[in-house]
mmCIF file of C-alpha atoms and ligand atoms in Angstrom:
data_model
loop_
_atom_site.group_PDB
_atom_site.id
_atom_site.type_symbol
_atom_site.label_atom_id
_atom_site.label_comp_id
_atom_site.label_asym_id
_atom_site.label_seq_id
_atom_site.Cartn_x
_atom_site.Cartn_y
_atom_site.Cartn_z
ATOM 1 C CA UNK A 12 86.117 133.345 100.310
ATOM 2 C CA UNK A 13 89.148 132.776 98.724
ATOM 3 C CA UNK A 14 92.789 130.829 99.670
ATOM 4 C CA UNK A 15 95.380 129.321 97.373
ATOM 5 C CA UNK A 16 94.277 125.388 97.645
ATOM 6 C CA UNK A 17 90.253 126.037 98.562
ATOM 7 C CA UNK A 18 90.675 122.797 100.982
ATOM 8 C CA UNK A 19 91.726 124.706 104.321
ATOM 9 C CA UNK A 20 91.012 128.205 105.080
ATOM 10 C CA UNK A 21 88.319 128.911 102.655
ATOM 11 C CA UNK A 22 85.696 126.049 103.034
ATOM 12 C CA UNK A 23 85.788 127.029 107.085
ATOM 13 C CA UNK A 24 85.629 130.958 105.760
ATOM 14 C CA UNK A 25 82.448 129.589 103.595
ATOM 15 C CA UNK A 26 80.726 127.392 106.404
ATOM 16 C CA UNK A 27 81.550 129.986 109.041
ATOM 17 C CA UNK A 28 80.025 132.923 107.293
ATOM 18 C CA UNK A 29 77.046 130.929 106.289
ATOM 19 C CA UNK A 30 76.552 130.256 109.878
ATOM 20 C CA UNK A 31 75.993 133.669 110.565
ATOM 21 C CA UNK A 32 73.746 134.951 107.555
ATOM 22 C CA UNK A 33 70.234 134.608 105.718
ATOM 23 C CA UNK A 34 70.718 132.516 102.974
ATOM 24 C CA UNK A 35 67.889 133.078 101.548
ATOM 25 C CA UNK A 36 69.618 136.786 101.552
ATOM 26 C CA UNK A 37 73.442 136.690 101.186
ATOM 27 C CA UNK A 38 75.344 133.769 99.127
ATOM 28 C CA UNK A 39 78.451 132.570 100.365
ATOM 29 C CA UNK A 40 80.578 130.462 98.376
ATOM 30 C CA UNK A 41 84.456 129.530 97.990
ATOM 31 C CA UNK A 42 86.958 129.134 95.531
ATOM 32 C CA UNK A 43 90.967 128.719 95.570
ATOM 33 C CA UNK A 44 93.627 130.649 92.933
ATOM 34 C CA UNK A 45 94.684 127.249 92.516
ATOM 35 C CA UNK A 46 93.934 124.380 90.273
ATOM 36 C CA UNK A 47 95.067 121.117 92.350
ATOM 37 C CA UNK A 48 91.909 120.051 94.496
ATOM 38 C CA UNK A 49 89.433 120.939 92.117
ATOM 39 C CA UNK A 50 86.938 118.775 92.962
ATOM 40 C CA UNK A 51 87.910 117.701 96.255
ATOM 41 C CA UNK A 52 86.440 117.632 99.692
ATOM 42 C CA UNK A 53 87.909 120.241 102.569
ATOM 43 C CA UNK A 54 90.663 118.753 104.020
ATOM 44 C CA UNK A 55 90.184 116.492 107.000
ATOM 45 C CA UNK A 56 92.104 119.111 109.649
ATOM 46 C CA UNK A 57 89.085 121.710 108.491
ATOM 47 C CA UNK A 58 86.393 119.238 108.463
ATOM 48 C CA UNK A 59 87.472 118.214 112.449
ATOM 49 C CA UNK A 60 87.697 121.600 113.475
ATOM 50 C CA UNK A 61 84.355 123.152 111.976
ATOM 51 C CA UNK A 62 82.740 119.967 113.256
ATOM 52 C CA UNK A 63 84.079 120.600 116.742
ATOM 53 C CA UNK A 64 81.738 124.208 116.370
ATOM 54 C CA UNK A 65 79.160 122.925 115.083
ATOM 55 C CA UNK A 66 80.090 123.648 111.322
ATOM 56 C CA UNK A 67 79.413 121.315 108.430
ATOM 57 C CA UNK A 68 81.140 121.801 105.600
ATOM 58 C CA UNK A 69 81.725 117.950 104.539
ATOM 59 C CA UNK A 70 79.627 118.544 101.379
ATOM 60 C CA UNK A 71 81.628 121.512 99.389
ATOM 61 C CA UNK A 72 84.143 120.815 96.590
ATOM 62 C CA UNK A 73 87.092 122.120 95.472
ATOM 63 C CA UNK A 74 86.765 124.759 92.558
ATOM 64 C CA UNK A 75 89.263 127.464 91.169
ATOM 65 C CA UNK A 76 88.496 131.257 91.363
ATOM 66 C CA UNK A 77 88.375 132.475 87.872
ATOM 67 C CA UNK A 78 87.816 136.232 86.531
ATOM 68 C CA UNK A 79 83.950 135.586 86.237
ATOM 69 C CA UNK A 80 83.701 135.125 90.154
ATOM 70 C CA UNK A 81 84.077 139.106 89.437
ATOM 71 C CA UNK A 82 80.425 139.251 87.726
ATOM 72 C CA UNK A 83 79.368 137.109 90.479
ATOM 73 C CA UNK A 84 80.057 138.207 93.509
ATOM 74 C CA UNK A 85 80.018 141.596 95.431
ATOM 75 C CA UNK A 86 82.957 141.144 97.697
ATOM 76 C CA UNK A 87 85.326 139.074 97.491
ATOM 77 C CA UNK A 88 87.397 138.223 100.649
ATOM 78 C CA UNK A 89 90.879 136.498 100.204
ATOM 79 C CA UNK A 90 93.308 134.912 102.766
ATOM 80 C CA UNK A 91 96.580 136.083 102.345
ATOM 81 C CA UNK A 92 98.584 138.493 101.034
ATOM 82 C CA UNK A 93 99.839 136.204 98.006
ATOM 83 C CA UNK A 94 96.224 135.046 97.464
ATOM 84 C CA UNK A 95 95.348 138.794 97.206
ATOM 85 C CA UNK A 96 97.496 139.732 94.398
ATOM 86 C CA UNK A 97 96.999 136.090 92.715
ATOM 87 C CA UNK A 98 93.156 137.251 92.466
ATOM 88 C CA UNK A 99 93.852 140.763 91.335
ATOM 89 C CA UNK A 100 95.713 140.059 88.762
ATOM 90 C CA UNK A 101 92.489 138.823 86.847
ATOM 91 C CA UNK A 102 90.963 141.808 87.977
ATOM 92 C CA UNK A 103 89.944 143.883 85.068
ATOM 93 C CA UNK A 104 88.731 147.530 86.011
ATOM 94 C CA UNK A 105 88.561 149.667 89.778
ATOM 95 C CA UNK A 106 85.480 148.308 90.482
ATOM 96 C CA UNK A 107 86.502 144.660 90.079
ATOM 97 C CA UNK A 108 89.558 145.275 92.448
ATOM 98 C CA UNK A 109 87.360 147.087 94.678
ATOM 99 C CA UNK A 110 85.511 144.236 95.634
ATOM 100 C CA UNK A 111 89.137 142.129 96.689
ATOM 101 C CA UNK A 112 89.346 142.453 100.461
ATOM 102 C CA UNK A 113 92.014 140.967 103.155
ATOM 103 C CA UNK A 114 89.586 139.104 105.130
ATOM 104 C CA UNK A 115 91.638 139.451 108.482
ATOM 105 C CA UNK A 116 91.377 143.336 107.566
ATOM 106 C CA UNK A 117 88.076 143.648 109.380
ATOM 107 C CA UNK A 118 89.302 142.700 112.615
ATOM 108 C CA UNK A 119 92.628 144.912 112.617
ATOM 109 C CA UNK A 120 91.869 147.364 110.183
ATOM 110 C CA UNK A 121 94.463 148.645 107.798
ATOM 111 C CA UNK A 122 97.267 146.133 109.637
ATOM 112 C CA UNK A 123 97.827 143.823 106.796
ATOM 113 C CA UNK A 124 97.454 140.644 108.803
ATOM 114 C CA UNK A 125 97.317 137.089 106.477
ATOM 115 C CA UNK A 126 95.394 133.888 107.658
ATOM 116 C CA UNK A 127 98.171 131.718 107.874
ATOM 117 C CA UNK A 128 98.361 128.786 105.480
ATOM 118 C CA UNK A 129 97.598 125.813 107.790
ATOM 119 C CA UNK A 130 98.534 123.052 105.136
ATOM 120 C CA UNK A 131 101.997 122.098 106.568
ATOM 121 C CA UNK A 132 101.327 122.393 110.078
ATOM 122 C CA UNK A 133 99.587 120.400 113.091
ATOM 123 C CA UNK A 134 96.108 120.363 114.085
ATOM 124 C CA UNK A 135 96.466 123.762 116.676
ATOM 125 C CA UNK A 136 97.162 125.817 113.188
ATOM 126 C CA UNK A 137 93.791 125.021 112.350
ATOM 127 C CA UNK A 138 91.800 125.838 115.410
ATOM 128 C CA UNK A 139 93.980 129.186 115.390
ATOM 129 C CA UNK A 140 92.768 129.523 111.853
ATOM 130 C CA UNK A 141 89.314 128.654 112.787
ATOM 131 C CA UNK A 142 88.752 131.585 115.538
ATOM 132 C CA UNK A 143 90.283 134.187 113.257
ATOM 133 C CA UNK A 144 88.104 133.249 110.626
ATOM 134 C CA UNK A 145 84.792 133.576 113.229
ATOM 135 C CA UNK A 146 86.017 136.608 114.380
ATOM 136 C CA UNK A 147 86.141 138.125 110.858
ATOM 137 C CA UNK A 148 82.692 136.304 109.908
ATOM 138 C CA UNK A 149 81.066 138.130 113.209
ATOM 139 C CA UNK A 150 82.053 141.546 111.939
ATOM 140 C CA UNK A 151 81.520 140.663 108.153
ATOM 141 C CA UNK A 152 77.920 139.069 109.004
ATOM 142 C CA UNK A 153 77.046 142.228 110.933
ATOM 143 C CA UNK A 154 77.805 144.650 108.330
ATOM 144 C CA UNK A 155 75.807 142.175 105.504
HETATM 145 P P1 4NP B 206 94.485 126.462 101.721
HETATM 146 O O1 4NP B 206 95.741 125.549 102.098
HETATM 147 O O2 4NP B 206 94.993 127.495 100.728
HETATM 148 O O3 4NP B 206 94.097 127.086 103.017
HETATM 149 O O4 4NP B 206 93.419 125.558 101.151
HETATM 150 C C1 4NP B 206 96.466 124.877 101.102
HETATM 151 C C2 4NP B 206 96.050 123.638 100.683
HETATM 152 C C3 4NP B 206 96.761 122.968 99.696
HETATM 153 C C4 4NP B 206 97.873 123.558 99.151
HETATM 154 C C5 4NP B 206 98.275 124.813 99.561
HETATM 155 C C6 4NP B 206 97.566 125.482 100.533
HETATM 156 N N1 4NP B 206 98.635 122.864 98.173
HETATM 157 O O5 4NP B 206 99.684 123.378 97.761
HETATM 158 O O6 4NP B 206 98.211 121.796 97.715
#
């Protein structure tokens, strides 16, 4: 799960989508394209909301995507359109960009919808981010 600061969208993306799978069968795990809150807890707004459904994600830390999250992972779902071609632009090969998906892409296929960034706005952007993201988790989850 992948956004530009890793401290809104993609720590509820992570904690959402871990909700919903095995872990003992499917790792989950989130990064941002960039460097500022390495290291740093989710950002209160996110922490509130995912608390408010049940949703811990208190103990991840901040940590930038880098081209070996390629080797890593198998797919690799970004935000936003801007986060999208921040992360291919490490991408080496086909099969590297083949694994870069528009997370919002599952629930309205081949519409091009972003997760809007939630940093500058009031608490309501977040719970608006928060059901998109469970939406996209429920299909995402299903197909794992
Ligand atoms: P996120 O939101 O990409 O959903 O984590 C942001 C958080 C911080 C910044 C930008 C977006 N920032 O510029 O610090």
């Amino acid at each position: 799960m992948v956004c530009l600061g890793n401290i809104c969208r993609s720590p509820l993306a992570e904690g959402i989508l871990k909700s919903k799978v095995n872990p003992e069968e499917v790792f989950v795990d989130s990064a941002g394209t960039g460097h500022w809150h390495i290291g740093n807890p989710p950002d209160e707004r996110s922490i509130a909301v995912g608390r408010k459904y049940n949703i811990d994600i208190t103990d991840q830390l901040g940590r930038q995507f880098s081209a070996k999250d390629f080797d890593d992972f198998d797919l690799i779902y970004v935000m936003d359109n801007s986060n999208k071609s921040d992360v291919l632009e490490l991408a080496e090969n086909e099969e590297q960009r083949a694994k870069v998906k528009l997370i919002l892409d599952e629930v309205f296929p081949g519409e091009n919808v972003d997760v809007p960034d939630p940093y500058m706005g009031g608490t309501m952007g977040f719970e608006k981010v928060y059901r998109m993201l469970d939406e996209a988790c429920k299909l995402i989850a299903a197909k794992l």
